[in-house]
mmCIF file with all atom_site columns, C-alpha atoms in Angstrom:
data_model
loop_
_atom_site.group_PDB
_atom_site.id
_atom_site.type_symbol
_atom_site.label_atom_id
_atom_site.label_alt_id
_atom_site.label_comp_id
_atom_site.label_asym_id
_atom_site.label_entity_id
_atom_site.label_seq_id
_atom_site.pdbx_PDB_ins_code
_atom_site.Cartn_x
_atom_site.Cartn_y
_atom_site.Cartn_z
_atom_site.occupancy
_atom_site.B_iso_or_equiv
_atom_site.pdbx_formal_charge
_atom_site.auth_seq_id
_atom_site.auth_comp_id
_atom_site.auth_asym_id
_atom_site.auth_atom_id
_atom_site.pdbx_PDB_model_num
ATOM 1   C CA . MET A 1 1   ? 47.714  30.706  -15.540 1.00 61.00 ? 10  MET A CA 1
ATOM 2   C CA . PRO A 1 2   ? 46.529  28.578  -18.434 1.00 70.00 ? 11  PRO A CA 1
ATOM 3   C CA . PRO A 1 3   ? 48.968  25.883  -19.627 1.00 72.00 ? 12  PRO A CA 1
ATOM 4   C CA . ILE A 1 4   ? 51.107  26.662  -22.606 1.00 78.00 ? 13  ILE A CA 1
ATOM 5   C CA . PRO A 1 5   ? 49.874  24.853  -25.661 1.00 79.00 ? 14  PRO A CA 1
ATOM 6   C CA . GLY A 1 6   ? 52.105  21.887  -26.446 1.00 76.00 ? 15  GLY A CA 1
ATOM 7   C CA . SER A 1 7   ? 53.766  21.787  -22.996 1.00 82.00 ? 16  SER A CA 1
ATOM 8   C CA . GLY A 1 8   ? 52.547  18.243  -22.394 1.00 83.00 ? 17  GLY A CA 1
ATOM 9   C CA . LEU A 1 9   ? 54.001  17.080  -25.680 1.00 85.00 ? 18  LEU A CA 1
ATOM 10  C CA . ALA A 1 10  ? 57.308  18.754  -24.839 1.00 85.00 ? 19  ALA A CA 1
ATOM 11  C CA . LYS A 1 11  ? 57.479  17.007  -21.461 1.00 87.00 ? 20  LYS A CA 1
ATOM 12  C CA . GLY A 1 12  ? 56.750  13.665  -23.074 1.00 86.00 ? 21  GLY A CA 1
ATOM 13  C CA . LEU A 1 13  ? 59.461  14.191  -25.693 1.00 88.00 ? 22  LEU A CA 1
ATOM 14  C CA . ALA A 1 14  ? 61.910  15.186  -22.951 1.00 88.00 ? 23  ALA A CA 1
ATOM 15  C CA . VAL A 1 15  ? 61.251  11.937  -21.113 1.00 88.00 ? 24  VAL A CA 1
ATOM 16  C CA . THR A 1 16  ? 61.730  10.022  -24.351 1.00 88.00 ? 25  THR A CA 1
ATOM 17  C CA . LEU A 1 17  ? 65.023  11.755  -25.061 1.00 88.00 ? 26  LEU A CA 1
ATOM 18  C CA . ARG A 1 18  ? 66.347  11.100  -21.577 1.00 87.00 ? 27  ARG A CA 1
ATOM 19  C CA . THR A 1 19  ? 65.445  7.422   -21.875 1.00 84.00 ? 28  THR A CA 1
ATOM 20  C CA . MET A 1 20  ? 67.049  7.161   -25.321 1.00 84.00 ? 29  MET A CA 1
ATOM 21  C CA . THR A 1 21  ? 70.355  8.536   -24.043 1.00 84.00 ? 30  THR A CA 1
ATOM 22  C CA . LYS A 1 22  ? 70.608  6.029   -21.174 1.00 83.00 ? 31  LYS A CA 1
ATOM 23  C CA . LYS A 1 23  ? 72.466  2.764   -21.583 1.00 83.00 ? 32  LYS A CA 1
ATOM 24  C CA . THR A 1 24  ? 70.228  -0.257  -22.006 1.00 80.00 ? 33  THR A CA 1
ATOM 25  C CA . VAL A 1 25  ? 70.445  -2.766  -19.171 1.00 81.00 ? 34  VAL A CA 1
ATOM 26  C CA . THR A 1 26  ? 69.204  -6.268  -19.913 1.00 85.00 ? 35  THR A CA 1
ATOM 27  C CA . ALA A 1 27  ? 69.171  -9.063  -17.368 1.00 84.00 ? 36  ALA A CA 1
ATOM 28  C CA . GLN A 1 28  ? 71.119  -11.896 -19.033 1.00 86.00 ? 37  GLN A CA 1
ATOM 29  C CA . TYR A 1 29  ? 69.110  -14.625 -17.341 1.00 86.00 ? 38  TYR A CA 1
ATOM 30  C CA . PRO A 1 30  ? 69.657  -17.622 -17.190 1.00 84.00 ? 39  PRO A CA 1
ATOM 31  C CA . ASP A 1 31  ? 73.320  -17.098 -18.087 1.00 88.00 ? 40  ASP A CA 1
ATOM 32  C CA . VAL A 1 32  ? 73.682  -14.597 -15.236 1.00 87.00 ? 41  VAL A CA 1
ATOM 33  C CA . GLN A 1 33  ? 71.837  -15.375 -12.034 1.00 85.00 ? 42  GLN A CA 1
ATOM 34  C CA . PRO A 1 34  ? 69.991  -12.465 -10.398 1.00 86.00 ? 43  PRO A CA 1
ATOM 35  C CA . ASP A 1 35  ? 71.030  -11.055 -7.025  1.00 85.00 ? 44  ASP A CA 1
ATOM 36  C CA . LEU A 1 36  ? 68.181  -12.096 -4.769  1.00 84.00 ? 45  LEU A CA 1
ATOM 37  C CA . PRO A 1 37  ? 67.344  -10.401 -1.471  1.00 83.00 ? 46  PRO A CA 1
ATOM 38  C CA . PRO A 1 38  ? 68.498  -12.281 1.641   1.00 75.00 ? 47  PRO A CA 1
ATOM 39  C CA . ARG A 1 39  ? 64.937  -13.230 2.628   1.00 77.00 ? 48  ARG A CA 1
ATOM 40  C CA . SER A 1 40  ? 63.737  -14.349 -0.785  1.00 84.00 ? 49  SER A CA 1
ATOM 41  C CA . ARG A 1 41  ? 60.944  -16.913 -0.748  1.00 87.00 ? 50  ARG A CA 1
ATOM 42  C CA . GLY A 1 42  ? 61.989  -19.455 -3.320  1.00 89.00 ? 51  GLY A CA 1
ATOM 43  C CA . VAL A 1 43  ? 61.115  -22.945 -2.133  1.00 93.00 ? 52  VAL A CA 1
ATOM 44  C CA . ILE A 1 44  ? 60.655  -24.677 1.210   1.00 95.00 ? 53  ILE A CA 1
ATOM 45  C CA . ALA A 1 45  ? 63.542  -26.865 2.350   1.00 95.00 ? 54  ALA A CA 1
ATOM 46  C CA . LEU A 1 46  ? 63.231  -29.749 4.817   1.00 95.00 ? 55  LEU A CA 1
ATOM 47  C CA . PHE A 1 47  ? 65.721  -30.687 7.539   1.00 93.00 ? 56  PHE A CA 1
ATOM 48  C CA . GLU A 1 48  ? 64.203  -34.080 8.233   1.00 91.00 ? 57  GLU A CA 1
ATOM 49  C CA . GLU A 1 49  ? 66.413  -34.868 11.245  1.00 90.00 ? 58  GLU A CA 1
ATOM 50  C CA . ASN A 1 50  ? 64.465  -32.220 13.183  1.00 91.00 ? 59  ASN A CA 1
ATOM 51  C CA . CYS A 1 51  ? 61.033  -33.380 12.032  1.00 92.00 ? 60  CYS A CA 1
ATOM 52  C CA . THR A 1 52  ? 59.036  -35.153 14.759  1.00 91.00 ? 61  THR A CA 1
ATOM 53  C CA . VAL A 1 53  ? 55.947  -35.719 12.571  1.00 93.00 ? 62  VAL A CA 1
ATOM 54  C CA . CYS A 1 54  ? 53.873  -33.433 14.783  1.00 92.00 ? 63  CYS A CA 1
ATOM 55  C CA . MET A 1 55  ? 51.730  -32.563 11.707  1.00 93.00 ? 64  MET A CA 1
ATOM 56  C CA . LEU A 1 56  ? 51.460  -28.883 12.668  1.00 95.00 ? 65  LEU A CA 1
ATOM 57  C CA . CYS A 1 57  ? 52.654  -27.709 9.258   1.00 95.00 ? 66  CYS A CA 1
ATOM 58  C CA . ALA A 1 58  ? 50.147  -29.896 7.397   1.00 95.00 ? 67  ALA A CA 1
ATOM 59  C CA . ARG A 1 59  ? 47.251  -28.856 9.666   1.00 95.00 ? 68  ARG A CA 1
ATOM 60  C CA . GLU A 1 60  ? 48.004  -25.135 9.474   1.00 95.00 ? 69  GLU A CA 1
ATOM 61  C CA . CYS A 1 61  ? 48.626  -25.039 5.705   1.00 95.00 ? 70  CYS A CA 1
ATOM 62  C CA . PRO A 1 62  ? 45.722  -23.073 4.152   1.00 95.00 ? 71  PRO A CA 1
ATOM 63  C CA . ASP A 1 63  ? 46.192  -24.861 0.817   1.00 94.00 ? 72  ASP A CA 1
ATOM 64  C CA . TRP A 1 64  ? 46.577  -28.388 2.217   1.00 94.00 ? 73  TRP A CA 1
ATOM 65  C CA . CYS A 1 65  ? 49.574  -28.931 -0.033  1.00 95.00 ? 74  CYS A CA 1
ATOM 66  C CA . ILE A 1 66  ? 51.780  -30.780 2.506   1.00 96.00 ? 75  ILE A CA 1
ATOM 67  C CA . TYR A 1 67  ? 51.585  -34.579 2.574   1.00 96.00 ? 76  TYR A CA 1
ATOM 68  C CA . ILE A 1 68  ? 53.113  -36.495 5.502   1.00 95.00 ? 77  ILE A CA 1
ATOM 69  C CA . ASP A 1 69  ? 53.195  -40.246 6.176   1.00 95.00 ? 78  ASP A CA 1
ATOM 70  C CA . SER A 1 70  ? 54.797  -41.913 9.173   1.00 93.00 ? 79  SER A CA 1
ATOM 71  C CA . HIS A 1 71  ? 54.830  -45.056 11.301  1.00 92.00 ? 80  HIS A CA 1
ATOM 72  C CA . LYS A 1 72  ? 55.536  -45.784 14.951  1.00 91.00 ? 81  LYS A CA 1
ATOM 73  C CA . GLU A 1 73  ? 58.576  -47.602 16.273  1.00 89.00 ? 82  GLU A CA 1
ATOM 74  C CA . THR A 1 74  ? 59.254  -48.902 19.773  1.00 87.00 ? 83  THR A CA 1
ATOM 75  C CA . VAL A 1 75  ? 62.349  -47.514 21.455  1.00 81.00 ? 84  VAL A CA 1
ATOM 76  C CA . PRO A 1 76  ? 63.950  -49.776 24.081  1.00 83.00 ? 85  PRO A CA 1
ATOM 77  C CA . ALA A 1 77  ? 64.232  -48.495 27.623  1.00 79.00 ? 86  ALA A CA 1
ATOM 78  C CA . ALA A 1 78  ? 67.259  -46.323 28.257  1.00 76.00 ? 87  ALA A CA 1
ATOM 79  C CA . VAL A 1 79  ? 67.923  -47.903 31.639  1.00 78.00 ? 88  VAL A CA 1
ATOM 80  C CA . GLN A 1 80  ? 67.290  -51.380 33.015  1.00 80.00 ? 89  GLN A CA 1
ATOM 81  C CA . GLY A 1 81  ? 63.782  -51.685 34.354  1.00 77.00 ? 90  GLY A CA 1
ATOM 82  C CA . GLY A 1 82  ? 62.608  -48.611 32.446  1.00 78.00 ? 91  GLY A CA 1
ATOM 83  C CA . ARG A 1 83  ? 59.581  -48.370 30.222  1.00 83.00 ? 92  ARG A CA 1
ATOM 84  C CA . GLU A 1 84  ? 59.720  -48.721 26.468  1.00 83.00 ? 93  GLU A CA 1
ATOM 85  C CA . ARG A 1 85  ? 58.691  -45.692 24.445  1.00 85.00 ? 94  ARG A CA 1
ATOM 86  C CA . SER A 1 86  ? 57.254  -45.227 20.987  1.00 86.00 ? 95  SER A CA 1
ATOM 87  C CA . ARG A 1 87  ? 58.262  -42.562 18.472  1.00 86.00 ? 96  ARG A CA 1
ATOM 88  C CA . ASN A 1 88  ? 57.066  -41.456 15.063  1.00 89.00 ? 97  ASN A CA 1
ATOM 89  C CA . VAL A 1 89  ? 59.333  -42.180 12.094  1.00 90.00 ? 98  VAL A CA 1
ATOM 90  C CA . LEU A 1 90  ? 58.949  -40.055 8.970   1.00 92.00 ? 99  LEU A CA 1
ATOM 91  C CA . ASP A 1 91  ? 58.140  -42.058 5.839   1.00 94.00 ? 100 ASP A CA 1
ATOM 92  C CA . ARG A 1 92  ? 57.058  -39.315 3.448   1.00 95.00 ? 101 ARG A CA 1
ATOM 93  C CA . PHE A 1 93  ? 57.184  -35.538 3.395   1.00 96.00 ? 102 PHE A CA 1
ATOM 94  C CA . ALA A 1 94  ? 56.066  -33.893 0.170   1.00 96.00 ? 103 ALA A CA 1
ATOM 95  C CA . ILE A 1 95  ? 54.945  -30.406 -0.863  1.00 96.00 ? 104 ILE A CA 1
ATOM 96  C CA . ASP A 1 96  ? 52.801  -29.698 -3.913  1.00 95.00 ? 105 ASP A CA 1
ATOM 97  C CA . PHE A 1 97  ? 54.233  -26.404 -5.191  1.00 94.00 ? 106 PHE A CA 1
ATOM 98  C CA . SER A 1 98  ? 51.450  -26.105 -7.747  1.00 93.00 ? 107 SER A CA 1
ATOM 99  C CA . LEU A 1 99  ? 49.145  -25.378 -4.786  1.00 94.00 ? 108 LEU A CA 1
ATOM 100 C CA . CYS A 1 100 ? 51.575  -23.612 -2.439  1.00 94.00 ? 109 CYS A CA 1
ATOM 101 C CA . MET A 1 101 ? 51.015  -19.857 -2.148  1.00 93.00 ? 110 MET A CA 1
ATOM 102 C CA . TYR A 1 102 ? 54.301  -19.217 -0.281  1.00 93.00 ? 111 TYR A CA 1
ATOM 103 C CA . CYS A 1 103 ? 52.652  -17.809 2.818   1.00 93.00 ? 112 CYS A CA 1
ATOM 104 C CA . GLY A 1 104 ? 55.319  -19.312 5.083   1.00 93.00 ? 113 GLY A CA 1
ATOM 105 C CA . ILE A 1 105 ? 52.860  -20.430 7.765   1.00 95.00 ? 114 ILE A CA 1
ATOM 106 C CA . CYS A 1 106 ? 54.336  -23.939 7.821   1.00 95.00 ? 115 CYS A CA 1
ATOM 107 C CA . ILE A 1 107 ? 57.793  -22.526 8.527   1.00 95.00 ? 116 ILE A CA 1
ATOM 108 C CA . GLU A 1 108 ? 56.497  -20.233 11.260  1.00 94.00 ? 117 GLU A CA 1
ATOM 109 C CA . VAL A 1 109 ? 54.512  -22.888 13.131  1.00 95.00 ? 118 VAL A CA 1
ATOM 110 C CA . CYS A 1 110 ? 57.190  -25.614 13.018  1.00 94.00 ? 119 CYS A CA 1
ATOM 111 C CA . PRO A 1 111 ? 58.342  -25.901 16.662  1.00 92.00 ? 120 PRO A CA 1
ATOM 112 C CA . PHE A 1 112 ? 61.503  -27.884 15.872  1.00 91.00 ? 121 PHE A CA 1
ATOM 113 C CA . ASP A 1 113 ? 63.086  -25.847 13.031  1.00 91.00 ? 122 ASP A CA 1
ATOM 114 C CA . ALA A 1 114 ? 62.582  -28.491 10.371  1.00 93.00 ? 123 ALA A CA 1
ATOM 115 C CA . LEU A 1 115 ? 61.412  -26.155 7.567   1.00 95.00 ? 124 LEU A CA 1
ATOM 116 C CA . PHE A 1 116 ? 63.347  -23.249 6.047   1.00 94.00 ? 125 PHE A CA 1
ATOM 117 C CA . TRP A 1 117 ? 63.110  -20.819 3.153   1.00 93.00 ? 126 TRP A CA 1
ATOM 118 C CA . SER A 1 118 ? 65.573  -21.493 0.343   1.00 92.00 ? 127 SER A CA 1
ATOM 119 C CA . PRO A 1 119 ? 66.227  -18.881 -2.382  1.00 90.00 ? 128 PRO A CA 1
ATOM 120 C CA . GLU A 1 120 ? 66.046  -21.556 -5.088  1.00 89.00 ? 129 GLU A CA 1
ATOM 121 C CA . PHE A 1 121 ? 63.343  -20.694 -7.605  1.00 87.00 ? 130 PHE A CA 1
ATOM 122 C CA . GLU A 1 122 ? 64.260  -22.730 -10.695 1.00 86.00 ? 131 GLU A CA 1
ATOM 123 C CA . TYR A 1 123 ? 61.996  -25.747 -10.305 1.00 84.00 ? 132 TYR A CA 1
ATOM 124 C CA . ALA A 1 124 ? 59.691  -25.403 -13.315 1.00 84.00 ? 133 ALA A CA 1
ATOM 125 C CA . GLU A 1 125 ? 58.346  -28.630 -14.790 1.00 87.00 ? 134 GLU A CA 1
ATOM 126 C CA . THR A 1 126 ? 56.626  -29.512 -18.054 1.00 90.00 ? 135 THR A CA 1
ATOM 127 C CA . ASP A 1 127 ? 53.984  -31.493 -16.171 1.00 91.00 ? 136 ASP A CA 1
ATOM 128 C CA . ILE A 1 128 ? 52.074  -29.984 -13.244 1.00 91.00 ? 137 ILE A CA 1
ATOM 129 C CA . LEU A 1 129 ? 52.027  -33.372 -11.532 1.00 89.00 ? 138 LEU A CA 1
ATOM 130 C CA . GLU A 1 130 ? 55.817  -33.217 -11.207 1.00 91.00 ? 139 GLU A CA 1
ATOM 131 C CA . LEU A 1 131 ? 55.604  -30.100 -9.016  1.00 93.00 ? 140 LEU A CA 1
ATOM 132 C CA . THR A 1 132 ? 54.940  -32.339 -6.016  1.00 94.00 ? 141 THR A CA 1
ATOM 133 C CA . HIS A 1 133 ? 58.456  -32.649 -4.614  1.00 94.00 ? 142 HIS A CA 1
ATOM 134 C CA . GLU A 1 134 ? 59.332  -35.399 -2.164  1.00 94.00 ? 143 GLU A CA 1
ATOM 135 C CA . ARG A 1 135 ? 61.581  -35.150 0.889   1.00 92.00 ? 144 ARG A CA 1
ATOM 136 C CA . ASP A 1 136 ? 64.755  -36.061 -1.016  1.00 93.00 ? 145 ASP A CA 1
ATOM 137 C CA . LYS A 1 137 ? 64.369  -32.970 -3.198  1.00 93.00 ? 146 LYS A CA 1
ATOM 138 C CA . LEU A 1 138 ? 63.353  -30.833 -0.221  1.00 94.00 ? 147 LEU A CA 1
ATOM 139 C CA . ARG A 1 139 ? 66.476  -32.045 1.603   1.00 93.00 ? 148 ARG A CA 1
ATOM 140 C CA . ASP A 1 140 ? 68.699  -31.084 -1.335  1.00 93.00 ? 149 ASP A CA 1
ATOM 141 C CA . TRP A 1 141 ? 67.427  -27.509 -1.065  1.00 92.00 ? 150 TRP A CA 1
ATOM 142 C CA . MET A 1 142 ? 68.677  -27.346 2.551   1.00 92.00 ? 151 MET A CA 1
ATOM 143 C CA . TRP A 1 143 ? 72.225  -26.792 1.275   1.00 91.00 ? 152 TRP A CA 1
ATOM 144 C CA . THR A 1 144 ? 71.201  -23.454 -0.264  1.00 89.00 ? 153 THR A CA 1
ATOM 145 C CA . VAL A 1 145 ? 69.461  -22.078 2.845   1.00 90.00 ? 154 VAL A CA 1
ATOM 146 C CA . PRO A 1 146 ? 71.315  -18.869 3.819   1.00 87.00 ? 155 PRO A CA 1
ATOM 147 C CA . GLU A 1 147 ? 72.782  -18.326 7.256   1.00 83.00 ? 156 GLU A CA 1
ATOM 148 C CA . PRO A 1 148 ? 70.452  -16.598 9.720   1.00 79.00 ? 157 PRO A CA 1
ATOM 149 C CA . PRO A 1 149 ? 71.111  -12.876 10.259  1.00 76.00 ? 158 PRO A CA 1
ATOM 150 C CA . ALA A 1 150 ? 73.277  -11.871 13.167  1.00 76.00 ? 159 ALA A CA 1
ATOM 151 C CA . LEU A 1 151 ? 71.526  -10.967 16.389  1.00 74.00 ? 160 LEU A CA 1
ATOM 152 C CA . ASP A 1 152 ? 71.274  -7.381  17.501  1.00 78.00 ? 161 ASP A CA 1
ATOM 153 C CA . PRO A 1 153 ? 74.038  -6.797  20.089  1.00 80.00 ? 162 PRO A CA 1
ATOM 154 C CA . ALA A 1 154 ? 71.582  -4.860  22.231  1.00 82.00 ? 163 ALA A CA 1
ATOM 155 C CA . ALA A 1 155 ? 68.897  -7.555  22.052  1.00 78.00 ? 164 ALA A CA 1
ATOM 156 C CA . GLU A 1 156 ? 68.017  -9.717  25.014  1.00 80.00 ? 165 GLU A CA 1
ATOM 157 C CA . GLU A 1 157 ? 69.626  -13.132 25.001  1.00 77.00 ? 166 GLU A CA 1
ATOM 158 C CA . PRO A 1 158 ? 67.194  -15.937 24.078  1.00 75.00 ? 167 PRO A CA 1
ATOM 159 C CA . LYS A 1 159 ? 66.006  -17.996 27.027  1.00 79.00 ? 168 LYS A CA 1
ATOM 160 C CA . GLU A 1 160 ? 67.153  -21.241 25.403  1.00 75.00 ? 169 GLU A CA 1
ATOM 161 C CA . ILE A 1 161 ? 70.725  -19.980 25.014  1.00 79.00 ? 170 ILE A CA 1
ATOM 162 C CA . ALA A 1 162 ? 70.752  -18.562 28.540  1.00 81.00 ? 171 ALA A CA 1
ATOM 163 C CA . ALA A 1 163 ? 69.535  -21.884 29.971  1.00 83.00 ? 172 ALA A CA 1
ATOM 164 C CA . ALA A 1 164 ? 72.083  -23.849 27.923  1.00 83.00 ? 173 ALA A CA 1
ATOM 165 C CA . ARG A 1 165 ? 74.893  -21.534 29.033  1.00 85.00 ? 174 ARG A CA 1
ATOM 166 C CA . LYS A 1 166 ? 73.807  -21.814 32.673  1.00 87.00 ? 175 LYS A CA 1
ATOM 167 C CA . THR A 1 167 ? 73.837  -25.607 32.453  1.00 86.00 ? 176 THR A CA 1
ATOM 168 C CA . ALA A 1 168 ? 77.232  -25.583 30.730  1.00 89.00 ? 177 ALA A CA 1
ATOM 169 C CA . ASP A 1 169 ? 78.694  -23.268 33.382  1.00 89.00 ? 178 ASP A CA 1
ATOM 170 C CA . LYS A 1 170 ? 77.299  -25.500 36.140  1.00 90.00 ? 179 LYS A CA 1
ATOM 171 C CA . LEU A 1 171 ? 78.809  -28.621 34.563  1.00 90.00 ? 180 LEU A CA 1
ATOM 172 C CA . ARG A 1 172 ? 82.146  -26.883 34.044  1.00 91.00 ? 181 ARG A CA 1
ATOM 173 C CA . THR A 1 173 ? 82.226  -25.738 37.675  1.00 91.00 ? 182 THR A CA 1
ATOM 174 C CA . GLN A 1 174 ? 81.337  -29.240 38.844  1.00 91.00 ? 183 GLN A CA 1
ATOM 175 C CA . ARG A 1 175 ? 84.081  -30.781 36.717  1.00 91.00 ? 184 ARG A CA 1
ATOM 176 C CA . GLU A 1 176 ? 86.650  -28.255 37.938  1.00 91.00 ? 185 GLU A CA 1
ATOM 177 C CA . GLN A 1 177 ? 85.646  -28.977 41.538  1.00 91.00 ? 186 GLN A CA 1
ATOM 178 C CA . GLU A 1 178 ? 85.912  -32.735 40.985  1.00 90.00 ? 187 GLU A CA 1
ATOM 179 C CA . ALA A 1 179 ? 89.302  -32.286 39.321  1.00 90.00 ? 188 ALA A CA 1
ATOM 180 C CA . ALA A 1 180 ? 90.511  -30.150 42.241  1.00 90.00 ? 189 ALA A CA 1
ATOM 181 C CA . GLU A 1 181 ? 89.261  -32.707 44.758  1.00 90.00 ? 190 GLU A CA 1
ATOM 182 C CA . GLN A 1 182 ? 90.930  -35.536 42.846  1.00 90.00 ? 191 GLN A CA 1
ATOM 183 C CA . GLU A 1 183 ? 94.185  -33.593 42.641  1.00 90.00 ? 192 GLU A CA 1
ATOM 184 C CA . ALA A 1 184 ? 94.049  -32.867 46.391  1.00 89.00 ? 193 ALA A CA 1
ATOM 185 C CA . ALA A 1 185 ? 93.357  -36.550 47.123  1.00 88.00 ? 194 ALA A CA 1
ATOM 186 C CA . GLU A 1 186 ? 96.286  -37.612 44.937  1.00 89.00 ? 195 GLU A CA 1
ATOM 187 C CA . ARG A 1 187 ? 98.538  -35.046 46.626  1.00 88.00 ? 196 ARG A CA 1
ATOM 188 C CA . GLU A 1 188 ? 97.470  -36.284 50.076  1.00 88.00 ? 197 GLU A CA 1
ATOM 189 C CA . ALA A 1 189 ? 98.022  -39.907 49.054  1.00 86.00 ? 198 ALA A CA 1
ATOM 190 C CA . ALA A 1 190 ? 101.485 -39.034 47.752  1.00 85.00 ? 199 ALA A CA 1
ATOM 191 C CA . ALA A 1 191 ? 102.292 -37.216 50.993  1.00 85.00 ? 200 ALA A CA 1
ATOM 192 C CA . GLN A 1 192 ? 101.116 -40.185 53.051  1.00 85.00 ? 201 GLN A CA 1
ATOM 193 C CA . ALA A 1 193 ? 103.194 -42.536 50.914  1.00 83.00 ? 202 ALA A CA 1
ATOM 194 C CA . ALA A 1 194 ? 106.242 -40.304 51.384  1.00 81.00 ? 203 ALA A CA 1
ATOM 195 C CA . ASP A 1 195 ? 105.686 -40.168 55.147  1.00 80.00 ? 204 ASP A CA 1
ATOM 196 C CA . ALA A 1 196 ? 105.316 -43.938 55.296  1.00 79.00 ? 205 ALA A CA 1
ATOM 197 C CA . GLN A 1 197 ? 108.486 -44.344 53.263  1.00 80.00 ? 206 GLN A CA 1
ATOM 198 C CA . ASN A 1 198 ? 110.383 -41.937 55.547  1.00 79.00 ? 207 ASN A CA 1
ATOM 199 C CA . ALA A 1 199 ? 109.060 -43.727 58.636  1.00 75.00 ? 208 ALA A CA 1
ATOM 200 C CA . ALA A 1 200 ? 110.130 -47.073 57.194  1.00 73.00 ? 209 ALA A CA 1
ATOM 201 C CA . GLY A 1 201 ? 113.561 -45.646 56.434  1.00 70.00 ? 210 GLY A CA 1
ATOM 202 C CA . GLN A 1 202 ? 113.889 -44.284 59.944  1.00 72.00 ? 211 GLN A CA 1
ATOM 203 C CA . ASN A 1 203 ? 112.803 -47.620 61.452  1.00 71.00 ? 212 ASN A CA 1
ATOM 204 C CA . ALA A 1 204 ? 115.298 -49.447 59.300  1.00 68.00 ? 213 ALA A CA 1
ATOM 205 C CA . ALA A 1 205 ? 118.066 -47.023 60.307  1.00 66.00 ? 214 ALA A CA 1
ATOM 206 C CA . GLY A 1 206 ? 117.135 -47.373 64.003  1.00 67.00 ? 215 GLY A CA 1
ATOM 207 C CA . GLN A 1 207 ? 117.127 -51.148 63.763  1.00 69.00 ? 216 GLN A CA 1
ATOM 208 C CA . GLU A 1 208 ? 120.474 -51.114 61.993  1.00 69.00 ? 217 GLU A CA 1
ATOM 209 C CA . ALA A 1 209 ? 121.943 -48.864 64.719  1.00 66.00 ? 218 ALA A CA 1
ATOM 210 C CA . ALA A 1 210 ? 120.538 -51.105 67.445  1.00 65.00 ? 219 ALA A CA 1
ATOM 211 C CA . ASP A 1 211 ? 121.997 -54.164 65.758  1.00 66.00 ? 220 ASP A CA 1
ATOM 212 C CA . ARG A 1 212 ? 125.344 -52.451 65.471  1.00 70.00 ? 221 ARG A CA 1
ATOM 213 C CA . GLU A 1 213 ? 125.332 -51.526 69.168  1.00 67.00 ? 222 GLU A CA 1
ATOM 214 C CA . GLY A 1 214 ? 124.361 -55.040 70.139  1.00 63.00 ? 223 GLY A CA 1
ATOM 215 C CA . THR A 1 215 ? 127.233 -56.441 68.068  1.00 65.00 ? 224 THR A CA 1
ATOM 216 C CA . GLN A 1 216 ? 129.708 -54.098 69.701  1.00 63.00 ? 225 GLN A CA 1
ATOM 217 C CA . GLU A 1 217 ? 128.527 -55.021 73.192  1.00 62.00 ? 226 GLU A CA 1
ATOM 218 C CA . GLY A 1 218 ? 128.848 -58.675 72.353  1.00 61.00 ? 227 GLY A CA 1
ATOM 219 C CA . GLN A 1 219 ? 132.413 -58.197 71.177  1.00 59.00 ? 228 GLN A CA 1
ATOM 220 C CA . GLU A 1 220 ? 133.353 -56.370 74.372  1.00 58.00 ? 229 GLU A CA 1
#
């Protein structure tokens, strides 16, 4: 069946009329902040206490936009006669967001959970050179990192948590056993002290009775 002449125009006018009757919705940004999805990729935040300067993030970054400087410090031996150790101390951690393509590889490869996604996205600058943010700024963005999603109740427990729980249960059992042994030792010591005190009392009473009998015999 051939199309009715003017049907396309009628459909277009119908769409226009429907749009004209709808209420206009305008995002009042920046006065009203948008509702971002939970996993929004805004900026990369740094939790520097977890950073061991392993350089994995800088090596795996396809844009080479992560700059890390560090130095080595000697750590004294933990026990007497032990060997001194050396550790890396973070001096600089910076990300050039003018080069970053937000792939998230640095966050995925970090083995110590030092990098996180933050939903912050308002970091525009008038000079492109100022888009290289140092670790102080990256640390400030840590406070806006959302909480991780809850685990699936049916999911298998992570091996790290299972190992930590096993160790905690073992330590708790050991402490309870030591407390029970200490309580039993204290109870036994108290019983021995009571027995010794009773024996001393009985000896004193026997000696007193013997003295009394001896006195009576002497008087007779």
